[in-house]
Amino acid sequence: MKINFNVPPYTGRETEYIRQAVEAQKICGDGPFTAKCNEWLKDLTGAKGALLTTSCTHATEMSAFLLHIREGDEIIMPSYTFVSTANAFVLRGGVPVFVDIRPDTMNIDENLIEAAITDRTKAIAVVHYAGIGCEMDAIMDIAGRHGLAVVEDAAQAILCTWRGKPLGGIGDFGNFSFHETKNLSCGEGGALILRDEKYLDEAIIIREKGTNRTLYKMGKVDKYSWIAPGSSWLPSELNAAYLWAQMEMADVITGDRLASWERYHEAFADLEEAGKLTRPTVPAYCTHNAHMYYIKCRDHEERTALIRHLTSHDILPASHYVPLHSAEAGLKYSRFHGEDVYTTAESLKLLRLPMYYRLSEEDQAEVIRRVREFYHAA
Ligand SMILES: *Cc1c(COP(=O)(O)O)cnc(C)c1O
């Protein structure tokens, strides 16, 4: 029996809600389940607008669209992230400008942002890695002083807070993912969070193929037609029905994951003490959602050996991002500002361990036992 890296969450009511959507003969977008999910996200983030989308990638594309990113506009972001953070802007002619990360949280180093700003800079895109918040006060302050927008890639950060504020609701735009690898999921899905009112009407239009159909259904306009360029970024009710079952159980899912996270964290405390590995850092003012448990090996070779050891015992760990600035498309479409001290070096040491809703204590004990065995610690 293999211990997988991820198992998509399933709480029990998903199929019942999908059946309800089917029987109501309402399976296209923006039905009652989508409305419930949108409201839940608004309550969670305190934002003025929350719209389910077909993915976090698409929510980020919408953010770039709403910012009217044009050829040559620059967006400052970390290179240690998923392709979509950068790709969404590149699609509109934007140029990702990467700065280095902090080794403790693997998040963008807020102290390097200001020096990377030019007259072409339009936005700062931050990524809350593993659901641990970036230094948002410093980042919002820089953005405010330079007139830049802040886009939060909160794909991994549903239900997380930074100094009491919900991640995804601090910047101008927040982007969540409900991909099957995320804490709450519907296979493929996401959400766009709009902190202020100002982008809401335009967001509603671009998500509905550039029409004002949604505004029409809300009674805000009396005719529905094509009024601007747009696309089709709203998900089916079937996805929303699945997702709603998970939102209802969000606290149970998070609690279960946090218990697993804590078990890993305690089990490796002595190995960190002995200098054999590094555990994740969670600042005291961050609450997280146990999206991920990772360890950092002393070097890349040791990580390779540990992966080999675990897979030989049917445990499937996972490394993570290849820094975007060194990827084929990254070399063409983006640039790195300053020195890559930590991005590449730290990414080569990081290893994610199996983590999912209802990971059994037995399986987890086996993962822990095999990691400890590797380090000759019984
Ligand atoms: C998962 C993830 C995405 C992409 O989410 P999709 O919903 O699959 O588009 C983007 N950014 C980060 C940091 C992610 O972890």
GROMACS .gro file of C-alpha atoms and ligand atoms in nm:
model
  393
    1MET     CA    1   0.000   0.000   0.000
    2LYS     CA    2   0.146   0.331  -0.113
    3ILE     CA    3   0.119   0.642   0.100
    4ASN     CA    4   0.029   0.910  -0.150
    5PHE     CA    5   0.143   1.268  -0.135
    6ASN     CA    6  -0.213   1.397  -0.175
    7VAL     CA    7  -0.564   1.258  -0.163
    8PRO     CA    8  -0.840   1.499  -0.273
    9PRO     CA    9  -1.072   1.593   0.015
   10TYR     CA   10  -1.417   1.440   0.027
   11THR     CA   11  -1.650   1.506   0.319
   12GLY     CA   12  -1.961   1.308   0.225
   13ARG     CA   13  -2.219   1.564   0.113
   14GLU     CA   14  -2.062   1.654  -0.222
   15THR     CA   15  -2.257   1.399  -0.427
   16GLU     CA   16  -2.585   1.496  -0.257
   17TYR     CA   17  -2.534   1.862  -0.347
   18ILE     CA   18  -2.439   1.777  -0.705
   19ARG     CA   19  -2.759   1.571  -0.726
   20GLN     CA   20  -2.957   1.871  -0.602
   21ALA     CA   21  -2.804   2.092  -0.871
   22VAL     CA   22  -2.883   1.832  -1.137
   23GLU     CA   23  -3.244   1.795  -1.019
   24ALA     CA   24  -3.293   2.171  -1.007
   25GLN     CA   25  -3.193   2.166  -1.375
   26LYS     CA   26  -2.946   2.442  -1.301
   27ILE     CA   27  -2.593   2.341  -1.384
   28CYS     CA   28  -2.441   2.640  -1.564
   29GLY     CA   29  -2.263   2.910  -1.363
   30ASP     CA   30  -2.390   3.152  -1.101
   31GLY     CA   31  -2.667   2.935  -0.957
   32PRO     CA   32  -2.754   2.900  -0.587
   33PHE     CA   33  -2.445   2.699  -0.490
   34THR     CA   34  -2.213   2.952  -0.654
   35ALA     CA   35  -2.395   3.229  -0.466
   36LYS     CA   36  -2.347   3.045  -0.133
   37CYS     CA   37  -1.976   2.996  -0.203
   38ASN     CA   38  -1.935   3.363  -0.299
   39GLU     CA   39  -2.105   3.477   0.023
   40TRP     CA   40  -1.893   3.242   0.233
   41LEU     CA   41  -1.577   3.387   0.076
   42LYS     CA   42  -1.695   3.744   0.132
   43ASP     CA   43  -1.761   3.671   0.499
   44LEU     CA   44  -1.426   3.498   0.533
   45THR     CA   45  -1.223   3.779   0.379
   46GLY     CA   46  -1.433   4.083   0.463
   47ALA     CA   47  -1.404   4.183   0.096
   48LYS     CA   48  -1.655   4.380  -0.110
   49GLY     CA   49  -1.660   4.114  -0.382
   50ALA     CA   50  -1.591   3.743  -0.414
   51LEU     CA   51  -1.645   3.553  -0.737
   52LEU     CA   52  -1.590   3.184  -0.793
   53THR     CA   53  -1.375   3.126  -1.099
   54THR     CA   54  -1.266   2.826  -1.301
   55SER     CA   55  -0.924   2.827  -1.131
   56CYS     CA   56  -0.677   3.036  -0.935
   57THR     CA   57  -0.488   3.075  -1.262
   58HIS     CA   58  -0.798   3.238  -1.411
   59ALA     CA   59  -0.854   3.454  -1.103
   60THR     CA   60  -0.498   3.581  -1.151
   61GLU     CA   61  -0.564   3.639  -1.523
   62MET     CA   62  -0.869   3.841  -1.420
   63SER     CA   63  -0.654   4.045  -1.179
   64ALA     CA   64  -0.410   4.125  -1.462
   65PHE     CA   65  -0.702   4.212  -1.689
   66LEU     CA   66  -0.861   4.442  -1.430
   67LEU     CA   67  -0.527   4.615  -1.377
   68HIS     CA   68  -0.514   4.678  -1.753
   69ILE     CA   69  -0.164   4.538  -1.773
   70ARG     CA   70   0.000   4.633  -2.105
   71GLU     CA   71   0.314   4.547  -2.300
   72GLY     CA   72   0.618   4.617  -2.084
   73ASP     CA   73   0.440   4.675  -1.753
   74GLU     CA   74   0.636   4.522  -1.466
   75ILE     CA   75   0.506   4.312  -1.180
   76ILE     CA   76   0.733   4.236  -0.886
   77MET     CA   77   0.699   3.883  -0.748
   78PRO     CA   78   0.899   3.588  -0.613
   79SER     CA   79   1.050   3.339  -0.857
   80TYR     CA   80   0.976   3.058  -0.613
   81THR     CA   81   0.612   3.011  -0.710
   82PHE     CA   82   0.373   2.830  -0.940
   83VAL     CA   83   0.382   2.933  -1.308
   84SER     CA   84   0.038   3.097  -1.297
   85THR     CA   85   0.151   3.383  -1.071
   86ALA     CA   86   0.375   3.501  -1.356
   87ASN     CA   87   0.203   3.358  -1.662
   88ALA     CA   88  -0.122   3.549  -1.599
   89PHE     CA   89   0.067   3.876  -1.644
   90VAL     CA   90   0.284   3.754  -1.933
   91LEU     CA   91  -0.035   3.678  -2.129
   92ARG     CA   92  -0.108   4.051  -2.123
   93GLY     CA   93   0.246   4.154  -2.219
   94GLY     CA   94   0.358   4.212  -1.861
   95VAL     CA   95   0.712   4.141  -1.742
   96PRO     CA   96   0.755   3.953  -1.413
   97VAL     CA   97   1.044   4.102  -1.216
   98PHE     CA   98   1.158   3.851  -0.958
   99VAL     CA   99   1.321   3.931  -0.628
  100ASP     CA  100   1.469   3.685  -0.382
  101ILE     CA  101   1.276   3.505  -0.108
  102ARG     CA  102   1.335   3.485   0.266
  103PRO     CA  103   1.480   3.150   0.370
  104ASP     CA  104   1.260   3.123   0.681
  105THR     CA  105   0.912   3.134   0.523
  106MET     CA  106   1.006   3.091   0.154
  107ASN     CA  107   0.801   3.408   0.091
  108ILE     CA  108   0.907   3.716  -0.105
  109ASP     CA  109   1.167   3.921   0.088
  110GLU     CA  110   0.977   4.244   0.151
  111ASN     CA  111   1.306   4.431   0.199
  112LEU     CA  112   1.406   4.374  -0.164
  113ILE     CA  113   1.087   4.501  -0.328
  114GLU     CA  114   1.145   4.875  -0.322
  115ALA     CA  115   1.478   4.862  -0.505
  116ALA     CA  116   1.315   4.668  -0.791
  117ILE     CA  117   1.052   4.936  -0.859
  118THR     CA  118   1.085   5.131  -1.188
  119ASP     CA  119   0.848   5.370  -1.366
  120ARG     CA  120   0.701   5.067  -1.545
  121THR     CA  121   0.609   4.883  -1.223
  122LYS     CA  122   0.233   4.833  -1.188
  123ALA     CA  123   0.187   4.576  -0.916
  124ILE     CA  124   0.341   4.357  -0.650
  125ALA     CA  125   0.225   3.994  -0.661
  126VAL     CA  126   0.290   3.812  -0.335
  127VAL     CA  127   0.256   3.438  -0.271
  128HIS     CA  128   0.167   3.311   0.075
  129TYR     CA  129   0.370   2.994   0.059
  130ALA     CA  130   0.225   2.701   0.256
  131GLY     CA  131  -0.044   2.935   0.386
  132ILE     CA  132   0.203   3.145   0.586
  133GLY     CA  133   0.147   3.515   0.525
  134CYS     CA  134   0.400   3.746   0.360
  135GLU     CA  135   0.497   4.061   0.553
  136MET     CA  136   0.182   4.243   0.448
  137ASP     CA  137   0.221   4.567   0.649
  138ALA     CA  138   0.555   4.641   0.485
  139ILE     CA  139   0.428   4.535   0.143
  140MET     CA  140   0.106   4.740   0.162
  141ASP     CA  141   0.311   5.039   0.278
  142ILE     CA  142   0.548   5.015  -0.021
  143ALA     CA  143   0.254   4.972  -0.260
  144GLY     CA  144   0.076   5.273  -0.110
  145ARG     CA  145   0.380   5.499  -0.136
  146HIS     CA  146   0.444   5.404  -0.500
  147GLY     CA  147   0.084   5.377  -0.620
  148LEU     CA  148   0.108   5.004  -0.695
  149ALA     CA  149  -0.163   4.739  -0.676
  150VAL     CA  150  -0.112   4.432  -0.459
  151VAL     CA  151  -0.219   4.091  -0.588
  152GLU     CA  152  -0.220   3.812  -0.330
  153ASP     CA  153  -0.166   3.465  -0.470
  154ALA     CA  154  -0.353   3.303  -0.182
  155ALA     CA  155  -0.394   2.972  -0.366
  156GLN     CA  156  -0.263   2.785  -0.062
  157ALA     CA  157  -0.390   3.024   0.202
  158ILE     CA  158  -0.764   2.976   0.249
  159LEU     CA  159  -0.859   3.035   0.615
  160CYS     CA  160  -0.518   3.178   0.709
  161THR     CA  161  -0.455   3.508   0.885
  162TRP     CA  162  -0.171   3.756   0.916
  163ARG     CA  163  -0.183   3.974   1.229
  164GLY     CA  164  -0.552   3.890   1.255
  165LYS     CA  165  -0.631   3.982   0.894
  166PRO     CA  166  -0.755   3.713   0.654
  167LEU     CA  167  -0.511   3.636   0.375
  168GLY     CA  168  -0.663   3.701   0.034
  169GLY     CA  169  -0.848   4.004   0.169
  170ILE     CA  170  -0.556   4.240   0.239
  171GLY     CA  171  -0.435   4.333  -0.111
  172ASP     CA  172  -0.645   4.481  -0.392
  173PHE     CA  173  -0.691   4.131  -0.535
  174GLY     CA  174  -0.687   3.791  -0.366
  175ASN     CA  175  -0.673   3.468  -0.564
  176PHE     CA  176  -0.772   3.133  -0.415
  177SER     CA  177  -0.744   2.785  -0.565
  178PHE     CA  178  -0.980   2.491  -0.525
  179HIS     CA  179  -0.769   2.253  -0.730
  180GLU     CA  180  -0.775   1.897  -0.600
  181THR     CA  181  -0.439   1.948  -0.428
  182LYS     CA  182  -0.570   2.236  -0.216
  183ASN     CA  183  -0.734   2.223   0.130
  184LEU     CA  184  -1.084   2.289  -0.004
  185SER     CA  185  -1.140   2.170  -0.355
  186CYS     CA  186  -1.374   2.089  -0.641
  187GLY     CA  187  -1.125   1.938  -0.882
  188GLU     CA  188  -1.054   2.255  -1.072
  189GLY     CA  189  -1.174   2.589  -0.938
  190GLY     CA  190  -1.075   2.917  -0.781
  191ALA     CA  191  -1.198   3.253  -0.663
  192LEU     CA  192  -1.123   3.618  -0.717
  193ILE     CA  193  -1.149   3.836  -0.407
  194LEU     CA  194  -1.195   4.211  -0.451
  195ARG     CA  195  -1.118   4.410  -0.139
  196ASP     CA  196  -1.285   4.727  -0.270
  197GLU     CA  197  -1.598   4.801  -0.466
  198LYS     CA  198  -1.415   4.968  -0.755
  199TYR     CA  199  -1.330   4.660  -0.965
  200LEU     CA  200  -1.648   4.467  -0.895
  201ASP     CA  201  -1.875   4.563  -1.186
  202GLU     CA  202  -1.593   4.523  -1.438
  203ALA     CA  203  -1.495   4.187  -1.286
  204ILE     CA  204  -1.854   4.064  -1.319
  205ILE     CA  205  -1.853   4.164  -1.687
  206ILE     CA  206  -1.520   4.012  -1.789
  207ARG     CA  207  -1.606   3.685  -1.612
  208GLU     CA  208  -1.928   3.656  -1.818
  209LYS     CA  209  -1.777   3.680  -2.169
  210GLY     CA  210  -1.768   4.059  -2.165
  211THR     CA  211  -2.144   4.085  -2.121
  212ASN     CA  212  -2.355   4.242  -1.849
  213ARG     CA  213  -2.565   3.927  -1.812
  214THR     CA  214  -2.494   3.901  -1.438
  215LEU     CA  215  -2.581   4.267  -1.380
  216TYR     CA  216  -2.898   4.206  -1.582
  217LYS     CA  217  -2.992   3.907  -1.364
  218MET     CA  218  -2.927   4.123  -1.056
  219GLY     CA  219  -3.165   4.385  -1.196
  220LYS     CA  220  -2.884   4.644  -1.221
  221VAL     CA  221  -2.935   4.699  -1.599
  222ASP     CA  222  -3.243   4.634  -1.814
  223LYS     CA  223  -3.078   4.479  -2.122
  224TYR     CA  224  -2.801   4.225  -2.158
  225SER     CA  225  -2.539   4.262  -2.431
  226TRP     CA  226  -2.171   4.261  -2.520
  227ILE     CA  227  -2.013   4.564  -2.362
  228ALA     CA  228  -1.640   4.495  -2.322
  229PRO     CA  229  -1.372   4.235  -2.399
  230GLY     CA  230  -1.397   3.943  -2.159
  231SER     CA  231  -1.384   3.566  -2.129
  232SER     CA  232  -1.561   3.274  -1.965
  233TRP     CA  233  -1.424   3.245  -1.615
  234LEU     CA  234  -1.725   3.129  -1.417
  235PRO     CA  235  -1.743   2.766  -1.307
  236SER     CA  236  -2.032   2.526  -1.345
  237GLU     CA  237  -2.281   2.477  -1.060
  238LEU     CA  238  -2.164   2.117  -1.036
  239ASN     CA  239  -1.824   2.237  -0.921
  240ALA     CA  240  -1.979   2.491  -0.684
  241ALA     CA  241  -2.204   2.219  -0.535
  242TYR     CA  242  -1.901   2.001  -0.465
  243LEU     CA  243  -1.711   2.295  -0.319
  244TRP     CA  244  -2.000   2.406  -0.099
  245ALA     CA  245  -1.992   2.072   0.085
  246GLN     CA  246  -1.629   2.144   0.170
  247MET     CA  247  -1.689   2.503   0.275
  248GLU     CA  248  -1.951   2.377   0.520
  249MET     CA  249  -1.688   2.143   0.664
  250ALA     CA  250  -1.395   2.383   0.636
  251ASP     CA  251  -1.321   2.393   1.008
  252VAL     CA  252  -1.322   2.014   1.033
  253ILE     CA  253  -1.089   1.985   0.734
  254THR     CA  254  -0.852   2.248   0.871
  255GLY     CA  255  -0.856   2.098   1.220
  256ASP     CA  256  -0.772   1.753   1.088
  257ARG     CA  257  -0.485   1.886   0.877
  258LEU     CA  258  -0.348   2.096   1.164
  259ALA     CA  259  -0.339   1.788   1.387
  260SER     CA  260  -0.129   1.607   1.123
  261TRP     CA  261   0.093   1.912   1.083
  262GLU     CA  262   0.157   1.929   1.458
  263ARG     CA  263   0.242   1.558   1.472
  264TYR     CA  264   0.508   1.601   1.202
  265HIS     CA  265   0.639   1.913   1.367
  266GLU     CA  266   0.683   1.749   1.707
  267ALA     CA  267   0.828   1.433   1.559
  268PHE     CA  268   1.113   1.622   1.390
  269ALA     CA  269   1.195   1.869   1.668
  270ASP     CA  270   1.499   1.673   1.787
  271LEU     CA  271   1.630   1.630   1.431
  272GLU     CA  272   1.622   2.006   1.388
  273GLU     CA  273   1.788   2.048   1.726
  274ALA     CA  274   2.065   1.812   1.609
  275GLY     CA  275   2.113   2.020   1.293
  276LYS     CA  276   2.001   1.742   1.058
  277LEU     CA  277   1.706   1.919   0.900
  278THR     CA  278   1.508   2.242   0.916
  279ARG     CA  279   1.139   2.260   0.998
  280PRO     CA  280   0.900   2.528   0.869
  281THR     CA  281   0.891   2.866   1.043
  282VAL     CA  282   0.552   3.003   1.146
  283PRO     CA  283   0.572   3.359   1.283
  284ALA     CA  284   0.369   3.401   1.604
  285TYR     CA  285   0.132   3.645   1.432
  286CYS     CA  286   0.040   3.400   1.153
  287THR     CA  287  -0.233   3.140   1.176
  288HIS     CA  288  -0.212   2.883   0.900
  289ASN     CA  289  -0.419   2.603   0.751
  290ALA     CA  290  -0.164   2.318   0.739
  291HIS     CA  291  -0.171   2.328   0.363
  292MET     CA  292   0.172   2.173   0.355
  293TYR     CA  293   0.434   2.012   0.575
  294TYR     CA  294   0.786   2.043   0.443
  295ILE     CA  295   1.132   1.983   0.576
  296LYS     CA  296   1.457   2.119   0.440
  297CYS     CA  297   1.750   1.886   0.403
  298ARG     CA  298   2.106   2.006   0.450
  299ASP     CA  299   2.168   1.998   0.075
  300HIS     CA  300   2.029   1.883  -0.257
  301GLU     CA  301   2.216   1.549  -0.255
  302GLU     CA  302   2.072   1.462   0.082
  303ARG     CA  303   1.723   1.546  -0.042
  304THR     CA  304   1.770   1.317  -0.342
  305ALA     CA  305   1.878   1.036  -0.110
  306LEU     CA  306   1.582   1.096   0.122
  307ILE     CA  307   1.338   1.089  -0.172
  308ARG     CA  308   1.493   0.760  -0.281
  309HIS     CA  309   1.466   0.620   0.070
  310LEU     CA  310   1.100   0.716   0.109
  311THR     CA  311   0.988   0.604  -0.236
  312SER     CA  312   1.161   0.270  -0.185
  313HIS     CA  313   0.923   0.229   0.111
  314ASP     CA  314   0.616   0.328  -0.095
  315ILE     CA  315   0.594   0.678   0.048
  316LEU     CA  316   0.553   0.950  -0.213
  317PRO     CA  317   0.704   1.283  -0.105
  318ALA     CA  318   0.724   1.584  -0.339
  319SER     CA  319   0.980   1.852  -0.406
  320HIS     CA  320   0.838   2.183  -0.519
  321TYR     CA  321   0.888   2.470  -0.763
  322VAL     CA  322   1.168   2.498  -1.013
  323PRO     CA  323   1.235   2.873  -0.976
  324LEU     CA  324   1.059   3.051  -1.262
  325HIS     CA  325   1.355   3.268  -1.363
  326SER     CA  326   1.552   2.957  -1.455
  327ALA     CA  327   1.267   2.790  -1.646
  328GLU     CA  328   1.253   2.801  -2.026
  329ALA     CA  329   0.970   3.056  -2.043
  330GLY     CA  330   1.108   3.250  -1.748
  331LEU     CA  331   1.432   3.315  -1.935
  332LYS     CA  332   1.233   3.462  -2.223
  333TYR     CA  333   0.965   3.664  -2.049
  334SER     CA  334   1.096   3.779  -1.715
  335ARG     CA  335   1.400   3.899  -1.528
  336PHE     CA  336   1.550   3.862  -1.183
  337HIS     CA  337   1.635   4.181  -0.997
  338GLY     CA  338   1.929   4.154  -0.759
  339GLU     CA  339   2.095   3.837  -0.645
  340ASP     CA  340   1.947   3.489  -0.617
  341VAL     CA  341   2.086   3.405  -0.275
  342TYR     CA  342   1.804   3.183  -0.144
  343THR     CA  343   1.550   3.111  -0.420
  344THR     CA  344   1.742   2.835  -0.598
  345ALA     CA  345   1.947   2.711  -0.303
  346GLU     CA  346   1.650   2.671  -0.068
  347SER     CA  347   1.422   2.522  -0.336
  348LEU     CA  348   1.674   2.243  -0.389
  349LYS     CA  349   1.662   2.142  -0.022
  350LEU     CA  350   1.286   2.148   0.035
  351LEU     CA  351   1.079   1.831   0.050
  352ARG     CA  352   0.703   1.810   0.109
  353LEU     CA  353   0.567   1.513   0.301
  354PRO     CA  354   0.227   1.346   0.253
  355MET     CA  355  -0.044   1.582   0.383
  356TYR     CA  356  -0.416   1.562   0.320
  357TYR     CA  357  -0.753   1.558   0.493
  358ARG     CA  358  -0.784   1.230   0.685
  359LEU     CA  359  -0.425   1.118   0.651
  360SER     CA  360  -0.437   0.826   0.894
  361GLU     CA  361  -0.224   0.837   1.208
  362GLU     CA  362  -0.089   0.496   1.111
  363ASP     CA  363   0.029   0.611   0.768
  364GLN     CA  364   0.172   0.926   0.914
  365ALA     CA  365   0.360   0.728   1.178
  366GLU     CA  366   0.514   0.524   0.895
  367VAL     CA  367   0.627   0.842   0.713
  368ILE     CA  368   0.779   0.974   1.036
  369ARG     CA  369   0.948   0.641   1.110
  370ARG     CA  370   1.107   0.629   0.764
  371VAL     CA  371   1.230   0.988   0.778
  372ARG     CA  372   1.383   0.923   1.120
  373GLU     CA  373   1.536   0.600   0.996
  374PHE     CA  374   1.704   0.794   0.715
  375TYR     CA  375   1.866   1.022   0.972
  376HIS     CA  376   1.967   0.723   1.189
  377ALA     CA  377   1.735   0.841   1.465
  378ALA     CA  378   1.510   0.567   1.600
  379LIG     C1  379  -0.221   2.577  -0.690
  379LIG     C2  380  -0.156   2.708  -0.711
  379LIG     C3  381  -0.191   2.790  -0.819
  379LIG     C4  382  -0.281   2.746  -0.930
  379LIG     O1  383  -0.408   2.714  -0.892
  379LIG     P1  384  -0.511   2.658  -1.003
  379LIG     O2  385  -0.643   2.667  -0.931
  379LIG     O3  386  -0.471   2.518  -1.032
  379LIG     O4  387  -0.506   2.746  -1.121
  379LIG     C5  388  -0.134   2.915  -0.828
  379LIG     N1  389  -0.046   2.959  -0.737
  379LIG     C6  390  -0.008   2.883  -0.632
  379LIG     C7  391   0.089   2.938  -0.533
  379LIG     C8  392  -0.061   2.754  -0.617
  379LIG     O5  393  -0.021   2.678  -0.513
   0.00000   0.00000   0.00000
